[in-house]
């Protein structure tokens, strides 16, 4: 029988742990969220973060900027937030409008407050610490992108070992694919990264034990790619057309995996919703508490 890897349940467990930890701190950790424009999708994600923060006793400072904001104004704001001692984490809700330089904006965030783990320093530290064996003692831990961290936590909670396993990561973004591939490598998995130019993806899937899909393509992975030995982590969050939904027999929000087909077949799968989404929020706040403690 297929095991459902329940991110909602683990997210609640992490929330309880963080709540206890925060109750023992002298002040509440505070997360600054910078949102450019009131984009409905971003607002929905931010609401979930606010709800989680309220549940664990953390604070959120939500700043909504106009869509046509000048880059300099965002950079000035980030500088101010970097200097504030009552702010422990800063995130810029993505995506941001095209006239803004995403790299420059991310780089402006102090790495010690970069709870999304997207500055080049934190991204680089994942590589430094991913060589296998013991970590070099002089390399600090850095902050790990929340989705990647949440995936590893969900696998560990379900006692799914990565060491020696063949892991296929589908997607090579800085946000998900690359960091999760590095974390799997660190857990001594043999890692393959597939992307939009990979040929014969179904065949590549069959050659691997664990499949982590973060492509943003509804129904990309189905029964042709899967076997009963597979552990599947579905990161995708898609809201496809009515026609596609009918074809894959799904409701509003779907992942990259055809859940109906996979759930009859594979050894374990994380659902959408209720899998990696809640894990991402929980892991972000783990990072916030970590940043708070390191700053003390
Ligand atoms: P992205 O668009 O930056 O990257 C997508 C990657 O998928 C690219 O590297 C691309 O090469 C690859 N890809 C695209 N089509 C492909 C195909 N047909 N075959 C193989 N590879 C293909 O996206 P992202 O930011 O990494 O996010 C990926 C998905 O995960 C999206 O659906 C996003 O909404 C979702 N996501 C969910 C969470 C969460 O909390 N659940 C967090 C982050 C991202």
Short mmCIF file of N, CA and C in Angstrom, two decimals, residues 62-163:
data_model
loop_
_atom_site.label_atom_id
_atom_site.label_comp_id
_atom_site.label_asym_id
_atom_site.label_seq_id
_atom_site.Cartn_x
_atom_site.Cartn_y
_atom_site.Cartn_z
N UNK A 62 4.98 42.88 7.84
CA UNK A 62 4.66 42.72 6.42
C UNK A 62 4.65 44.09 5.74
N UNK A 63 5.52 44.25 4.76
CA UNK A 63 5.62 45.54 4.08
C UNK A 63 5.18 45.36 2.63
N UNK A 64 4.12 46.05 2.22
CA UNK A 64 3.66 45.95 0.82
C UNK A 64 4.13 47.21 0.09
N UNK A 65 4.89 47.00 -0.98
CA UNK A 65 5.42 48.12 -1.76
C UNK A 65 4.66 48.22 -3.09
N UNK A 66 4.60 49.42 -3.67
CA UNK A 66 3.91 49.52 -4.97
C UNK A 66 4.64 48.74 -6.07
N UNK A 67 3.89 48.27 -7.07
CA UNK A 67 4.46 47.46 -8.16
C UNK A 67 5.57 48.18 -8.92
N UNK A 68 5.47 49.54 -8.98
CA UNK A 68 6.47 50.29 -9.75
C UNK A 68 7.58 50.87 -8.86
N UNK A 69 7.78 50.27 -7.72
CA UNK A 69 8.81 50.75 -6.78
C UNK A 69 10.20 50.78 -7.45
N UNK A 70 10.97 51.80 -7.13
CA UNK A 70 12.34 51.87 -7.68
C UNK A 70 13.24 50.91 -6.91
N UNK A 71 14.20 50.33 -7.62
CA UNK A 71 15.10 49.36 -6.99
C UNK A 71 15.81 49.96 -5.77
N UNK A 72 16.24 51.23 -5.93
CA UNK A 72 16.98 51.88 -4.85
C UNK A 72 16.15 51.92 -3.56
N UNK A 73 14.84 52.13 -3.72
CA UNK A 73 13.99 52.21 -2.53
C UNK A 73 13.91 50.86 -1.80
N UNK A 74 13.89 49.79 -2.56
CA UNK A 74 13.88 48.46 -1.92
C UNK A 74 15.22 48.22 -1.23
N UNK A 75 16.30 48.58 -1.92
CA UNK A 75 17.63 48.35 -1.34
C UNK A 75 17.78 49.15 -0.04
N UNK A 76 17.26 50.39 -0.03
CA UNK A 76 17.32 51.22 1.19
C UNK A 76 16.52 50.57 2.32
N UNK A 77 15.36 50.04 1.95
CA UNK A 77 14.51 49.39 2.95
C UNK A 77 15.24 48.17 3.55
N UNK A 78 15.83 47.36 2.67
CA UNK A 78 16.54 46.16 3.15
C UNK A 78 17.69 46.56 4.09
N UNK A 79 18.39 47.63 3.73
CA UNK A 79 19.50 48.11 4.57
C UNK A 79 18.98 48.45 5.97
N UNK A 80 17.85 49.14 5.98
CA UNK A 80 17.26 49.54 7.27
C UNK A 80 16.86 48.30 8.09
N UNK A 81 16.27 47.30 7.40
CA UNK A 81 15.84 46.08 8.11
C UNK A 81 17.05 45.27 8.59
N UNK A 82 18.12 45.29 7.78
CA UNK A 82 19.36 44.60 8.19
C UNK A 82 19.87 45.16 9.51
N UNK A 83 19.71 46.48 9.68
CA UNK A 83 20.28 47.15 10.87
C UNK A 83 19.38 47.03 12.10
N UNK A 84 18.09 46.75 11.88
CA UNK A 84 17.17 46.70 13.03
C UNK A 84 17.40 45.45 13.88
N UNK A 85 17.63 45.65 15.18
CA UNK A 85 17.93 44.49 16.03
C UNK A 85 16.67 43.69 16.39
N UNK A 86 15.49 44.29 16.16
CA UNK A 86 14.26 43.53 16.47
C UNK A 86 13.78 42.68 15.29
N UNK A 87 14.48 42.78 14.15
CA UNK A 87 14.13 41.95 12.97
C UNK A 87 15.20 40.85 12.86
N UNK A 88 14.75 39.59 12.79
CA UNK A 88 15.72 38.48 12.77
C UNK A 88 15.80 37.77 11.43
N UNK A 89 14.77 37.96 10.62
CA UNK A 89 14.77 37.34 9.29
C UNK A 89 14.11 38.27 8.29
N UNK A 90 14.61 38.23 7.05
CA UNK A 90 14.03 39.09 5.99
C UNK A 90 13.79 38.21 4.77
N UNK A 91 12.57 38.28 4.22
CA UNK A 91 12.36 37.62 2.93
C UNK A 91 11.70 38.59 1.95
N UNK A 92 12.03 38.40 0.69
CA UNK A 92 11.35 39.13 -0.37
C UNK A 92 10.47 38.10 -1.06
N UNK A 93 9.17 38.30 -1.00
CA UNK A 93 8.25 37.33 -1.59
C UNK A 93 8.40 37.34 -3.12
N UNK A 94 8.72 36.19 -3.67
CA UNK A 94 8.91 36.09 -5.12
C UNK A 94 7.61 35.62 -5.77
N UNK A 95 7.35 35.90 -7.02
CA UNK A 95 8.21 36.65 -7.94
C UNK A 95 8.10 38.16 -7.71
N UNK A 96 9.13 38.88 -8.20
CA UNK A 96 9.07 40.34 -8.16
C UNK A 96 9.03 40.86 -9.60
N UNK A 97 8.53 42.10 -9.81
CA UNK A 97 8.41 42.61 -11.18
C UNK A 97 9.76 42.63 -11.93
N UNK A 98 9.66 42.56 -13.26
CA UNK A 98 10.84 42.40 -14.12
C UNK A 98 11.82 43.57 -14.06
N UNK A 99 11.32 44.79 -13.73
CA UNK A 99 12.24 45.94 -13.73
C UNK A 99 13.20 45.89 -12.54
N UNK A 100 12.98 44.95 -11.62
CA UNK A 100 13.85 44.86 -10.44
C UNK A 100 14.88 43.73 -10.63
N UNK A 101 16.11 43.99 -10.21
CA UNK A 101 17.19 43.00 -10.34
C UNK A 101 17.13 42.06 -9.13
N UNK A 102 16.61 40.86 -9.39
CA UNK A 102 16.40 39.90 -8.30
C UNK A 102 17.70 39.60 -7.56
N UNK A 103 18.78 39.43 -8.32
CA UNK A 103 20.06 39.08 -7.71
C UNK A 103 20.53 40.19 -6.77
N UNK A 104 20.47 41.44 -7.27
CA UNK A 104 20.92 42.58 -6.45
C UNK A 104 20.09 42.70 -5.17
N UNK A 105 18.80 42.44 -5.29
CA UNK A 105 17.92 42.57 -4.12
C UNK A 105 18.21 41.47 -3.10
N UNK A 106 18.37 40.25 -3.59
CA UNK A 106 18.68 39.14 -2.67
C UNK A 106 20.02 39.39 -1.97
N UNK A 107 20.99 39.84 -2.76
CA UNK A 107 22.33 40.06 -2.20
C UNK A 107 22.36 41.15 -1.14
N UNK A 108 21.37 42.04 -1.17
CA UNK A 108 21.34 43.14 -0.20
C UNK A 108 20.96 42.64 1.20
N UNK A 109 20.31 41.47 1.24
CA UNK A 109 19.88 40.93 2.55
C UNK A 109 21.11 40.41 3.30
N UNK A 110 21.21 40.77 4.56
CA UNK A 110 22.32 40.26 5.36
C UNK A 110 22.22 38.72 5.42
N UNK A 111 23.30 37.99 5.10
CA UNK A 111 23.22 36.52 5.11
C UNK A 111 22.72 35.95 6.43
N UNK A 112 22.98 36.65 7.53
CA UNK A 112 22.54 36.14 8.84
C UNK A 112 21.03 36.30 9.02
N UNK A 113 20.39 37.14 8.19
CA UNK A 113 18.93 37.31 8.27
C UNK A 113 18.22 36.70 7.04
N UNK A 114 19.00 36.08 6.16
CA UNK A 114 18.48 35.54 4.91
C UNK A 114 17.83 34.18 5.15
N UNK A 115 16.63 34.18 5.74
CA UNK A 115 15.98 32.93 6.13
C UNK A 115 15.43 32.14 4.94
N UNK A 116 15.43 32.72 3.75
CA UNK A 116 15.09 31.96 2.54
C UNK A 116 16.34 31.29 1.94
N UNK A 117 17.50 31.61 2.46
CA UNK A 117 18.75 30.97 2.02
C UNK A 117 19.12 31.26 0.57
N UNK A 118 18.78 32.45 0.08
CA UNK A 118 18.99 32.74 -1.35
C UNK A 118 20.16 33.67 -1.65
N UNK A 119 20.82 34.20 -0.62
CA UNK A 119 22.00 35.02 -0.90
C UNK A 119 23.12 34.10 -1.39
N UNK A 120 24.07 34.67 -2.12
CA UNK A 120 25.13 33.79 -2.65
C UNK A 120 25.94 33.17 -1.51
N UNK A 121 26.03 33.85 -0.38
CA UNK A 121 26.78 33.26 0.74
C UNK A 121 26.08 31.99 1.25
N UNK A 122 24.78 32.10 1.50
CA UNK A 122 24.09 30.91 2.01
C UNK A 122 24.00 29.81 0.96
N UNK A 123 23.77 30.21 -0.32
CA UNK A 123 23.74 29.21 -1.39
C UNK A 123 25.11 28.52 -1.46
N UNK A 124 26.17 29.30 -1.34
CA UNK A 124 27.53 28.75 -1.43
C UNK A 124 27.85 27.82 -0.28
N UNK A 125 27.36 28.16 0.92
CA UNK A 125 27.66 27.32 2.08
C UNK A 125 27.05 25.93 1.96
N UNK A 126 25.94 25.81 1.25
CA UNK A 126 25.38 24.46 1.03
C UNK A 126 26.39 23.61 0.26
N UNK A 127 27.05 24.21 -0.73
CA UNK A 127 28.03 23.46 -1.52
C UNK A 127 29.25 23.12 -0.67
N UNK A 128 29.69 24.09 0.14
CA UNK A 128 30.85 23.87 1.01
C UNK A 128 30.64 22.67 1.92
N UNK A 129 29.38 22.55 2.35
CA UNK A 129 29.11 21.52 3.35
C UNK A 129 28.55 20.25 2.73
N UNK A 130 28.66 20.14 1.41
CA UNK A 130 28.01 19.00 0.75
C UNK A 130 28.99 18.00 0.16
N UNK A 131 30.21 17.99 0.69
CA UNK A 131 31.20 17.11 0.09
C UNK A 131 31.13 15.66 0.57
N UNK A 132 30.25 15.39 1.51
CA UNK A 132 30.18 14.02 2.04
C UNK A 132 31.20 13.87 3.15
N UNK A 133 31.00 12.86 4.01
CA UNK A 133 31.89 12.68 5.14
C UNK A 133 31.71 13.82 6.13
N UNK A 134 32.73 14.07 6.95
CA UNK A 134 32.60 15.12 7.97
C UNK A 134 32.66 16.50 7.32
N UNK A 135 31.86 17.43 7.87
CA UNK A 135 31.91 18.80 7.36
C UNK A 135 33.18 19.47 7.84
N UNK A 136 33.76 20.33 7.00
CA UNK A 136 34.93 21.06 7.48
C UNK A 136 34.54 21.90 8.70
N UNK A 137 35.37 21.86 9.73
CA UNK A 137 35.01 22.50 11.01
C UNK A 137 34.91 24.02 10.91
N UNK A 138 35.65 24.60 9.99
CA UNK A 138 35.67 26.06 9.91
C UNK A 138 34.58 26.64 9.01
N UNK A 139 33.70 25.76 8.50
CA UNK A 139 32.64 26.26 7.60
C UNK A 139 31.34 26.41 8.39
N UNK A 140 30.80 27.65 8.50
CA UNK A 140 29.56 27.82 9.25
C UNK A 140 28.38 27.15 8.55
N UNK A 141 27.30 26.96 9.30
CA UNK A 141 26.18 26.17 8.78
C UNK A 141 25.37 26.87 7.69
N UNK A 142 25.26 28.19 7.71
CA UNK A 142 24.44 28.88 6.71
C UNK A 142 22.96 28.65 6.97
N UNK A 143 22.13 29.25 6.15
CA UNK A 143 20.68 29.04 6.25
C UNK A 143 20.22 28.37 4.95
N UNK A 144 19.46 27.29 5.09
CA UNK A 144 19.12 26.44 3.94
C UNK A 144 17.74 26.82 3.40
N UNK A 145 17.58 26.96 2.07
CA UNK A 145 16.26 27.27 1.52
C UNK A 145 15.18 26.34 2.08
N UNK A 146 14.08 26.97 2.50
CA UNK A 146 13.07 26.27 3.29
C UNK A 146 12.48 25.03 2.61
N UNK A 147 12.21 25.10 1.31
CA UNK A 147 11.59 23.94 0.64
C UNK A 147 12.54 22.75 0.65
N UNK A 148 13.80 23.01 0.34
CA UNK A 148 14.80 21.93 0.33
C UNK A 148 14.94 21.32 1.73
N UNK A 149 15.01 22.18 2.71
CA UNK A 149 15.13 21.71 4.10
C UNK A 149 13.90 20.88 4.49
N UNK A 150 12.71 21.36 4.09
CA UNK A 150 11.46 20.67 4.43
C UNK A 150 11.38 19.28 3.78
N UNK A 151 11.91 19.15 2.59
CA UNK A 151 11.89 17.85 1.90
C UNK A 151 12.72 16.83 2.70
N UNK A 152 13.91 17.26 3.10
CA UNK A 152 14.79 16.34 3.86
C UNK A 152 14.13 15.99 5.20
N UNK A 153 13.53 16.98 5.86
CA UNK A 153 12.87 16.70 7.15
C UNK A 153 11.74 15.69 6.98
N UNK A 154 10.96 15.84 5.90
CA UNK A 154 9.82 14.93 5.68
C UNK A 154 10.32 13.50 5.41
N UNK A 155 11.41 13.37 4.65
CA UNK A 155 11.97 12.04 4.40
C UNK A 155 12.48 11.43 5.70
N UNK A 156 13.19 12.24 6.49
CA UNK A 156 13.74 11.72 7.76
C UNK A 156 12.64 11.31 8.72
N UNK A 157 11.61 12.14 8.83
CA UNK A 157 10.49 11.84 9.73
C UNK A 157 9.87 10.48 9.38
N UNK A 158 9.86 10.17 8.08
CA UNK A 158 9.27 8.91 7.63
C UNK A 158 10.30 7.79 7.52
N UNK A 159 11.47 8.06 8.10
CA UNK A 159 12.55 7.06 8.17
C UNK A 159 12.95 6.54 6.79
N UNK A 160 12.95 7.46 5.82
CA UNK A 160 13.39 7.09 4.47
C UNK A 160 14.85 7.51 4.35
N UNK A 161 15.72 6.51 4.36
CA UNK A 161 17.15 6.81 4.33
C UNK A 161 17.57 7.24 2.92
N UNK A 162 18.50 8.17 2.86
CA UNK A 162 19.00 8.63 1.55
C UNK A 162 20.34 8.00 1.20
N UNK A 163 21.08 7.58 2.22
CA UNK A 163 22.43 7.06 1.99
C UNK A 163 22.43 5.86 1.04
#
